[in-house]
Tab-separated table of C-alpha atoms in Angstrom:
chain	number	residue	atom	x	y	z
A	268	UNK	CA	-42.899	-66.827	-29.934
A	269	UNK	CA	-45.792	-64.807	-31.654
A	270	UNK	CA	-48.433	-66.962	-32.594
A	271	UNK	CA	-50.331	-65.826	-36.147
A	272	UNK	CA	-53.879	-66.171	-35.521
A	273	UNK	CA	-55.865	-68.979	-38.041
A	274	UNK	CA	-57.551	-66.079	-40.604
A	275	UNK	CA	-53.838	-65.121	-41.718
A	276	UNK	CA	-53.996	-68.246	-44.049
A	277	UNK	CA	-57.506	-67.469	-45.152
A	278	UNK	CA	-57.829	-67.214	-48.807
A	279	UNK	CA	-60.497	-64.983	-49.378
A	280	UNK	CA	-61.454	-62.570	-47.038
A	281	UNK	CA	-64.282	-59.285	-47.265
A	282	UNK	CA	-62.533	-57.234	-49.476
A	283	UNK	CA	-62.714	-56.589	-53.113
A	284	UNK	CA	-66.136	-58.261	-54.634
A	285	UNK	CA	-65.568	-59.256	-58.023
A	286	UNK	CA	-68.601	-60.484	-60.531
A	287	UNK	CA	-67.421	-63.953	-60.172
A	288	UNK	CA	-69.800	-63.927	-56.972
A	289	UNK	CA	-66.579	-64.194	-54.850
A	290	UNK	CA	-63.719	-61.548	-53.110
A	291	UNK	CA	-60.049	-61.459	-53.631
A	292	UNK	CA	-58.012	-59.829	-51.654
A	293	UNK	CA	-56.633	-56.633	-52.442
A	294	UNK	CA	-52.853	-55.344	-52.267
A	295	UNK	CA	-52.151	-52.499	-50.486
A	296	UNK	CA	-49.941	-49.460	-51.814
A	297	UNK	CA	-47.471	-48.121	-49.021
A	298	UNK	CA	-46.655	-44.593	-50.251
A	299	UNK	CA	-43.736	-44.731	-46.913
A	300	UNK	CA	-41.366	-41.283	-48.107
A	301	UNK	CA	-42.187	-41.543	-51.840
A	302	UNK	CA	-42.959	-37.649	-52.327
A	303	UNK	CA	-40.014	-36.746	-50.289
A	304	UNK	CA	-37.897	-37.725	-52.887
A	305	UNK	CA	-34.872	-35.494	-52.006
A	306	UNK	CA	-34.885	-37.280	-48.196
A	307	UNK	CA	-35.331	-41.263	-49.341
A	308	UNK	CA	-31.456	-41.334	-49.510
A	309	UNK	CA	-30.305	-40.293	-46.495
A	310	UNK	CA	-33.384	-41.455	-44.586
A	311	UNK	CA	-32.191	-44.830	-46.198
A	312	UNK	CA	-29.093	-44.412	-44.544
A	313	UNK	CA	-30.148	-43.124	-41.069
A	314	UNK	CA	-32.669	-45.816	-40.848
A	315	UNK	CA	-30.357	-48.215	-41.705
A	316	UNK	CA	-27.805	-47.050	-38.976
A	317	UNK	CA	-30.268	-46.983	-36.670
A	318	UNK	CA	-31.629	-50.346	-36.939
A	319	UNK	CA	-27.863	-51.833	-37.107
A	320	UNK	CA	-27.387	-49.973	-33.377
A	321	UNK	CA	-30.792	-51.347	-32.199
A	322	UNK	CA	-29.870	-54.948	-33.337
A	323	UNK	CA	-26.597	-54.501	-31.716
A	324	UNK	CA	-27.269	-52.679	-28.582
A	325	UNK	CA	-30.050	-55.122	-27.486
A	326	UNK	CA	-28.783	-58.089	-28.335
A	327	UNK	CA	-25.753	-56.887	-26.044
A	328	UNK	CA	-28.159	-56.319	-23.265
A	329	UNK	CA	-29.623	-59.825	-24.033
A	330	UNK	CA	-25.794	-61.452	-23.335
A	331	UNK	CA	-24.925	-59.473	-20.666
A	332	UNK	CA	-28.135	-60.140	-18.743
A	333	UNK	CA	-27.789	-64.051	-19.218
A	334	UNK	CA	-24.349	-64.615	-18.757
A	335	UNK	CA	-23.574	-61.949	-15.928
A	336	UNK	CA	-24.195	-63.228	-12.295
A	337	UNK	CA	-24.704	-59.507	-11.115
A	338	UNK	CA	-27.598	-59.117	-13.394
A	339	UNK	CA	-29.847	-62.370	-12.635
A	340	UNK	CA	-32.262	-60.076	-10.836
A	341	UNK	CA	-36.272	-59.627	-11.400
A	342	UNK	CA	-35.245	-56.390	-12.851
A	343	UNK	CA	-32.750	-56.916	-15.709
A	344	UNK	CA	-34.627	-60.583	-16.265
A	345	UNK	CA	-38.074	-57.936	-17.398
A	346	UNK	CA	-35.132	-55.329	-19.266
A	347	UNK	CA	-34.153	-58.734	-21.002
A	348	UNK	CA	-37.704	-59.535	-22.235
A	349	UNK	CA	-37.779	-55.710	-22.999
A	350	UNK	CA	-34.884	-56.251	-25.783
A	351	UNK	CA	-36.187	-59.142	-27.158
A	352	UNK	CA	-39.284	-57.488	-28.205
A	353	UNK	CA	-37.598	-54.490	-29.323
A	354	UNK	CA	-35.395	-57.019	-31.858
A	355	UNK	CA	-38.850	-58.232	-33.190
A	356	UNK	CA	-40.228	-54.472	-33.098
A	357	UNK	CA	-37.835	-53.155	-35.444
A	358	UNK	CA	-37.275	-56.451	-37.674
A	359	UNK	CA	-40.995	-56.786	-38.496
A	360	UNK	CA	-41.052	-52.519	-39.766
A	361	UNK	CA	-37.645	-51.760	-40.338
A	362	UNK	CA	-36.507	-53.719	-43.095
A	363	UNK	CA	-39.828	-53.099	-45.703
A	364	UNK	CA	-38.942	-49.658	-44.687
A	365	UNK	CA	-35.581	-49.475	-46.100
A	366	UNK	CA	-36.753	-51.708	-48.900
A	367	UNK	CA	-39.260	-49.239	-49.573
A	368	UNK	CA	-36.777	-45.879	-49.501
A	369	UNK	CA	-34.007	-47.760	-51.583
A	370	UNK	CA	-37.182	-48.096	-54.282
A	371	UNK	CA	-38.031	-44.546	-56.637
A	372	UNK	CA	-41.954	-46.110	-56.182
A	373	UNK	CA	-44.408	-46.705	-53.813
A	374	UNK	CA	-43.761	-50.414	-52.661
A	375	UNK	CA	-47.294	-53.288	-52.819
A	376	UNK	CA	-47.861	-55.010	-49.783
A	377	UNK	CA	-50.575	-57.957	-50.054
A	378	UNK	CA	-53.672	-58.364	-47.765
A	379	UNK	CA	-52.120	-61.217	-45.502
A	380	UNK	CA	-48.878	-59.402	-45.382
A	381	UNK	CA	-50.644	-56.144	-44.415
A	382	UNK	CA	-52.558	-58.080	-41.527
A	383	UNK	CA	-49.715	-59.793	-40.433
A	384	UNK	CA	-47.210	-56.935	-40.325
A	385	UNK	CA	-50.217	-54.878	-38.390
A	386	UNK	CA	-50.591	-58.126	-35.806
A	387	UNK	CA	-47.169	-58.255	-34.799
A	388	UNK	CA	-46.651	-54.376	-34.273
A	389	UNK	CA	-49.911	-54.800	-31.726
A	390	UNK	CA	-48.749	-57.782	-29.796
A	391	UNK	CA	-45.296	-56.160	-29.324
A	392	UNK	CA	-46.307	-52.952	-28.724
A	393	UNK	CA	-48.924	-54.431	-25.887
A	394	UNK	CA	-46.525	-57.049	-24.813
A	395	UNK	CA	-44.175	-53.741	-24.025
A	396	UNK	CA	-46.664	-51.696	-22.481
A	397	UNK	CA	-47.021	-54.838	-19.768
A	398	UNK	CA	-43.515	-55.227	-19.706
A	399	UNK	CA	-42.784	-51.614	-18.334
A	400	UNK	CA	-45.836	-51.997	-16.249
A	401	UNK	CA	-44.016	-54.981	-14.728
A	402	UNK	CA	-40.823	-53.310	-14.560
A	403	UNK	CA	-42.711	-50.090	-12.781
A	404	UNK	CA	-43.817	-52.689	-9.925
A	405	UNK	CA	-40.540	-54.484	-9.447
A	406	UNK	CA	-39.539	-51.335	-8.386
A	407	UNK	CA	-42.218	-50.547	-6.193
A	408	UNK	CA	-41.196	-54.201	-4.827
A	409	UNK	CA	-38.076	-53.282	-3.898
A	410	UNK	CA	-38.752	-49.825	-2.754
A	411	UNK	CA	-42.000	-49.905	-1.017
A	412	UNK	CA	-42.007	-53.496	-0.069
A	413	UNK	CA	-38.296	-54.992	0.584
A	414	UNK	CA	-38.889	-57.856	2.860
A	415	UNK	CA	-41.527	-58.877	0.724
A	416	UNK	CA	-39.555	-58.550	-2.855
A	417	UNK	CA	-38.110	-61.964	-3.044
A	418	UNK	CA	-41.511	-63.414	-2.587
A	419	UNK	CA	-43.470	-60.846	-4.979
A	420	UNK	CA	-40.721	-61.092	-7.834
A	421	UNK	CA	-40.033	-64.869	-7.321
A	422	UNK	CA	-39.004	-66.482	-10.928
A	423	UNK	CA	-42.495	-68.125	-11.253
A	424	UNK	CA	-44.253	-64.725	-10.506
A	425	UNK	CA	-41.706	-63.028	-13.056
A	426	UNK	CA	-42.053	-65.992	-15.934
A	427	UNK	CA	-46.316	-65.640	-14.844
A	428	UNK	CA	-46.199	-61.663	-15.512
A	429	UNK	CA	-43.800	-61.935	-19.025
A	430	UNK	CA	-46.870	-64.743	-20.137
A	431	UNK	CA	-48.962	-62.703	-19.006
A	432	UNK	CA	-47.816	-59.803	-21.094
A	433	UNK	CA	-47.689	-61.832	-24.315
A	434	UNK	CA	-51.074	-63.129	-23.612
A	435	UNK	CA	-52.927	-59.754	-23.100
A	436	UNK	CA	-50.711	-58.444	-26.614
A	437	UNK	CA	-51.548	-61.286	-28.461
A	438	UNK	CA	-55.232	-61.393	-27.692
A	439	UNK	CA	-55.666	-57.534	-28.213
A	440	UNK	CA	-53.707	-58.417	-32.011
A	441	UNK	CA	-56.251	-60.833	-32.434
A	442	UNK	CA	-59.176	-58.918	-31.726
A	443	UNK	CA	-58.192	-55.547	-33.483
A	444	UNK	CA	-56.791	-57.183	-36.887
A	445	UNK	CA	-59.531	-59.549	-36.690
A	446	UNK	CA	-61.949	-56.473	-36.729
A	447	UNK	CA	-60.237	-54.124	-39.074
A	448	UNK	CA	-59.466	-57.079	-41.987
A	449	UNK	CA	-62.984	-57.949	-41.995
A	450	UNK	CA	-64.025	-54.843	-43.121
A	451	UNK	CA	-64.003	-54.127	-47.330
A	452	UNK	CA	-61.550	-52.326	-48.385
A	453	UNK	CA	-61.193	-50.382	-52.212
A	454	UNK	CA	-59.917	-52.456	-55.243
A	455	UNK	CA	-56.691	-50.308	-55.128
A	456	UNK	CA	-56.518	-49.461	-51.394
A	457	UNK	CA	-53.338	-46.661	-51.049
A	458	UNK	CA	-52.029	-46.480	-47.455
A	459	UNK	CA	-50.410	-42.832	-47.076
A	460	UNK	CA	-47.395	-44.863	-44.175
A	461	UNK	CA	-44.594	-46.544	-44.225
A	462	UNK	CA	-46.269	-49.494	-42.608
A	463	UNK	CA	-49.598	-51.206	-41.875
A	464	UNK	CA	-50.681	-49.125	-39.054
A	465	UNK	CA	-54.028	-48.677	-36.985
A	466	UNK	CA	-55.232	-45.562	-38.168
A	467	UNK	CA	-53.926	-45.204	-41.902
A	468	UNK	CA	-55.382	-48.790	-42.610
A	469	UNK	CA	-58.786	-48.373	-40.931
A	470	UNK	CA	-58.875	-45.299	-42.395
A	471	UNK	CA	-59.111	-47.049	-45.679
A	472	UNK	CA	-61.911	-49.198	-45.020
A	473	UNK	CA	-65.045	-48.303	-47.113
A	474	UNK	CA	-67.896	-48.970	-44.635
A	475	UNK	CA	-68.839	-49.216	-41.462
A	476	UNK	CA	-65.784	-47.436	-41.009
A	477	UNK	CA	-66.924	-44.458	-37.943
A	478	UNK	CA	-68.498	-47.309	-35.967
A	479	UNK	CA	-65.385	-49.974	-36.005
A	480	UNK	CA	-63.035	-46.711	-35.762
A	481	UNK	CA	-64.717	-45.773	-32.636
A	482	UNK	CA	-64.334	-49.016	-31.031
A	483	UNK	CA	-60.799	-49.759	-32.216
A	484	UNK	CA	-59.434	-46.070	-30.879
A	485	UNK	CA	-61.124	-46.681	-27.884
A	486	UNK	CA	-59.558	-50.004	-27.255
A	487	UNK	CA	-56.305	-48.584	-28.198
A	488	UNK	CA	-56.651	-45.699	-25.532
A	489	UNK	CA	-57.577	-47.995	-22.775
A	490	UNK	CA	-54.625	-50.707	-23.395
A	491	UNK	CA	-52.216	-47.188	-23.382
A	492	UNK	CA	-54.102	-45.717	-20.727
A	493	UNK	CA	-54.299	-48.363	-17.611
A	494	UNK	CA	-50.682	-49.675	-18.024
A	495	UNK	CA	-49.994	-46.570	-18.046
A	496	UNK	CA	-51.832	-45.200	-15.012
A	497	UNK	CA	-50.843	-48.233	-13.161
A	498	UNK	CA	-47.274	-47.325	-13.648
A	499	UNK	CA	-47.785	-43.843	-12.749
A	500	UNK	CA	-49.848	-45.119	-9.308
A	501	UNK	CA	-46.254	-47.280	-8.514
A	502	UNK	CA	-44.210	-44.186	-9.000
A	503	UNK	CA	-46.730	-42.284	-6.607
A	504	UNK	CA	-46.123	-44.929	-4.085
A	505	UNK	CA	-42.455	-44.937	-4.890
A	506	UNK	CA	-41.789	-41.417	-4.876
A	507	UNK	CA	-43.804	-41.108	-1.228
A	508	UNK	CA	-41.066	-43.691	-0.249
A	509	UNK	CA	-37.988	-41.543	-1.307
A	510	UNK	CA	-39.540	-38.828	0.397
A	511	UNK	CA	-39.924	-40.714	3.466
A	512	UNK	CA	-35.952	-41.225	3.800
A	513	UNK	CA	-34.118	-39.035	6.177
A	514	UNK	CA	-30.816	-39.588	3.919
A	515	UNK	CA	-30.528	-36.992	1.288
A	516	UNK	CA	-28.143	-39.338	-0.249
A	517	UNK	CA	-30.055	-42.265	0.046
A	518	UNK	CA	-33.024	-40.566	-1.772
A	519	UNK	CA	-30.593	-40.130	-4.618
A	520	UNK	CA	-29.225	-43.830	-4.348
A	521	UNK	CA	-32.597	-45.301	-4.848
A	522	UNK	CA	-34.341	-42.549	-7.294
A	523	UNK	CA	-31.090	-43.825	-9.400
A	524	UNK	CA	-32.337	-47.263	-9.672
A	525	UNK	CA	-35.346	-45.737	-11.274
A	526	UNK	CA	-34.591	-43.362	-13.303
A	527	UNK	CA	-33.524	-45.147	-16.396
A	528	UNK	CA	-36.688	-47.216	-15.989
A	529	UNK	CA	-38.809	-43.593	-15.520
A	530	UNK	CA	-37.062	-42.123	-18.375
A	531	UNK	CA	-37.915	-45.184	-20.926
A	532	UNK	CA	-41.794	-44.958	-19.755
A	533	UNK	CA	-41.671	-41.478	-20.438
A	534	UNK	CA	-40.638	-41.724	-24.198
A	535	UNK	CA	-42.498	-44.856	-25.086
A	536	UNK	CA	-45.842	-43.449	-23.440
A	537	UNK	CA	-45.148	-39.953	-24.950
A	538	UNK	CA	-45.131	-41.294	-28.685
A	539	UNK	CA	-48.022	-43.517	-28.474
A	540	UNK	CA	-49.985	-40.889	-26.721
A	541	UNK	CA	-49.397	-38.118	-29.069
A	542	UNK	CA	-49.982	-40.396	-31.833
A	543	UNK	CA	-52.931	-42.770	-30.777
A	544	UNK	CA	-54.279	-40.039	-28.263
A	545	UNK	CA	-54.376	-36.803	-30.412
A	546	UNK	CA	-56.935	-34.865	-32.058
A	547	UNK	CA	-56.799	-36.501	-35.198
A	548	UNK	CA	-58.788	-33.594	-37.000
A	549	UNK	CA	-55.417	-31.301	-37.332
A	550	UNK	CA	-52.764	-33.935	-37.561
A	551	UNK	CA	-50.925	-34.059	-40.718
A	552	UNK	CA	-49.411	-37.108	-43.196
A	553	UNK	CA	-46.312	-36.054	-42.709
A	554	UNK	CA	-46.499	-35.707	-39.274
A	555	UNK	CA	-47.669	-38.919	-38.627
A	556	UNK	CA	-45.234	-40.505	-40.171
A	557	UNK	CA	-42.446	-38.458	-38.254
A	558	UNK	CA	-43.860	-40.067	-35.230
A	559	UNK	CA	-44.247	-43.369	-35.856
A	560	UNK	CA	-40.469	-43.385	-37.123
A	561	UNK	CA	-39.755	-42.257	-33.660
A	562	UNK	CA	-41.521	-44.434	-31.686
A	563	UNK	CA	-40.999	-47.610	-34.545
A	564	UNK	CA	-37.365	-47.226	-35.487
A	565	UNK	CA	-35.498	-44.364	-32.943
A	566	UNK	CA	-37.162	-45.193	-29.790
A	567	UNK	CA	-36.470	-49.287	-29.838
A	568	UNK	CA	-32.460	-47.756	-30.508
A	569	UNK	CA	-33.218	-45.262	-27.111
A	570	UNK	CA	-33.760	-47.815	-24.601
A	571	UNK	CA	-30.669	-49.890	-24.556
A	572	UNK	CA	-28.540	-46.648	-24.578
A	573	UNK	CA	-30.290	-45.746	-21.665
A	574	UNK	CA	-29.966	-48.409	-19.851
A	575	UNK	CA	-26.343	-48.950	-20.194
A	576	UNK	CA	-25.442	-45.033	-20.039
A	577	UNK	CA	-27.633	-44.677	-16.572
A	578	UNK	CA	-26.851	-48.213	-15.023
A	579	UNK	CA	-23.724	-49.225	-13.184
A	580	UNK	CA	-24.390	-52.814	-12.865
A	581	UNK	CA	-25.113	-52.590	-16.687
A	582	UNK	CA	-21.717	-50.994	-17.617
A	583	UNK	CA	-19.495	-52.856	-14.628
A	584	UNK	CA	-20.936	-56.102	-16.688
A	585	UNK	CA	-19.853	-54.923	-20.089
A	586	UNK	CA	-16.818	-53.508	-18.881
A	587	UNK	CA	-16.230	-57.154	-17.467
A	588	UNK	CA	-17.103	-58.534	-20.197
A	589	UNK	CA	-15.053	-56.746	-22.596
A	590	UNK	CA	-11.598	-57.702	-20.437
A	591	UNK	CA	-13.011	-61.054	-20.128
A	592	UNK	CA	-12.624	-61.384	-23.953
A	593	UNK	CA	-9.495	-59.289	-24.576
A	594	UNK	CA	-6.457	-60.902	-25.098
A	595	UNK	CA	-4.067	-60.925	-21.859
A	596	UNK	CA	-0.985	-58.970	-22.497
């Protein structure tokens, strides 16, 4: 469950000051794909699509995973957790987004919803980065350290790291939102997205604004950065194991029961870096947007496909499932 930190339900917060000697809060303008007029349609549609296959294809890995025997492992109990935050992902952007290219205008977002829709995307996007980096070591587990795996990956040390996970995502929420909604803001504050990200929103902020967008980037960076290296350290460690295998074939055996993992890390990790890690100096609008669609609505679709496509335990449990619910002849 995502906890909303207390200054959600504040009232007044720094932000527009009127001569009443107190502020209001301000609502924010998303612009989303308002001068792209001739793509709202069948972006509508796409999106739409999209999010209907994410919705279905995860909460399909969420069944299969809990009511499968062959898939009660440390592994697909992490690739669970993985879905469910990829349902909230997409439900807390997806449908303003749609709302927003069904509209001919610009739709108004208000302070708290702004802060709230910006505290969610952290936690979940931090809560995944952990997740993978939990995922990356189960596999290092089982690779690198086999007689030790049922004692590294026990169901207290799994339920510990998926805590764990939320509690590192929901404190980092706390802290950025906490830091960028405190800052004032312009009476009509226009946010050039199609949702209440990082950048655009600080962006908007009239002072202190180089200072705070220092220390938020550079938060940002790190919390992509070490889960990130620590996956890539596991791999290192993983691949020196393959190596180490006389088999050619079982190299190719156990590289299998990584790559869907690898492959996942690889397009989560890519999109955040290009767009949190960039030069922001010759990055476009209309680029950024293109990439947080990606990474927002396509990449949350990705994963499940993935998994299922590249996984034979995966697709021998929905294949078993699927007889186990047709009608015997």
């Amino acid at each position: 469950m995502i906890i909303s930190p207390p200054w959600l339900c504040l009232r007044f917060w720094p932000g527009v000051t009127t001569g009443v000697n107190h502020t209001t809060l301000p609502e924010f303008l998303l612009l989303g794909f308002s001068d792209l007029k001739a793509l709202q349609g069948p972006l509508f549609w796409v999106v739409l699509l999209v999010y209907l296959v994410t919705l279905l294809s995860n909460s399909l890995i969420i069944l299969l995973t809990q009511v499968s025997p062959a898939l009660h492992s440390p592994m697909y109990f992490f690739l669970r957790q993985l879905s469910v935050v990829e349902l909230f992902y997409t439900t807390n952007i997806v449908p303003r987004t749609l709302a927003n290219l069904a509209s001919p205008h610009p739709q108004t977002i208000s302070f708290q919803g702004c802060a709230a829709q910006m505290y969610i995307f952290i936690v979940l996007g931090i809560s995944e980065c952990c997740l993978l980096m939990a995922m990356a070591y189960d596999r290092y587990a089982a690779i690198c350290q086999p007689l030790h795996y049922s004692t590294l990956l026990s169901p207290q040390a799994c339920m510990t790291m998926v805590g764990t996970s939320w509690l590192i995502g929901i404190i980092t929420a706390t802290t950025h939102a906490s830091l960028i909604f405190s800052l004032p803001f312009p009476s009509h504050p226009i946010i050039p997205h199609f949702l209440c990200d990082i950048l655009p929103v600080l962006r908007l902020a009239s002072a202190g604004k180089h200072r705070s967008e220092i220390s938020v980037m550079t938060a940002t960076v790190v919390f992509i950065m070490v889960p990130f290296s620590l996956i890539v350290t596991s791999y290192i460690r993983i691949l020196g194991a393959i190596l180490a295998m006389a088999s050619t074939q079982s190299r190719r055996k156990v590289f299998s029961t990584c790559s869907s993992h690898l492959l996942v890390v690889c397009l989560f990790f890519g999109t955040a870096s290009i767009t949190y890690i960039r030069p922001q100096a010759g990055s476009s609008v209309t680029t950024d947007r293109i990439l947080s669609l990606f990474y927002t609505v396509i990449t949350p679709m990705l994963n499940p496909i993935i998994y299922t496509l590249r996984n034979k335990d995966v697709t021998r449990a929905l294949q078993h499932l699927m007889k186990r619910q047709s009608p015997s002849p």
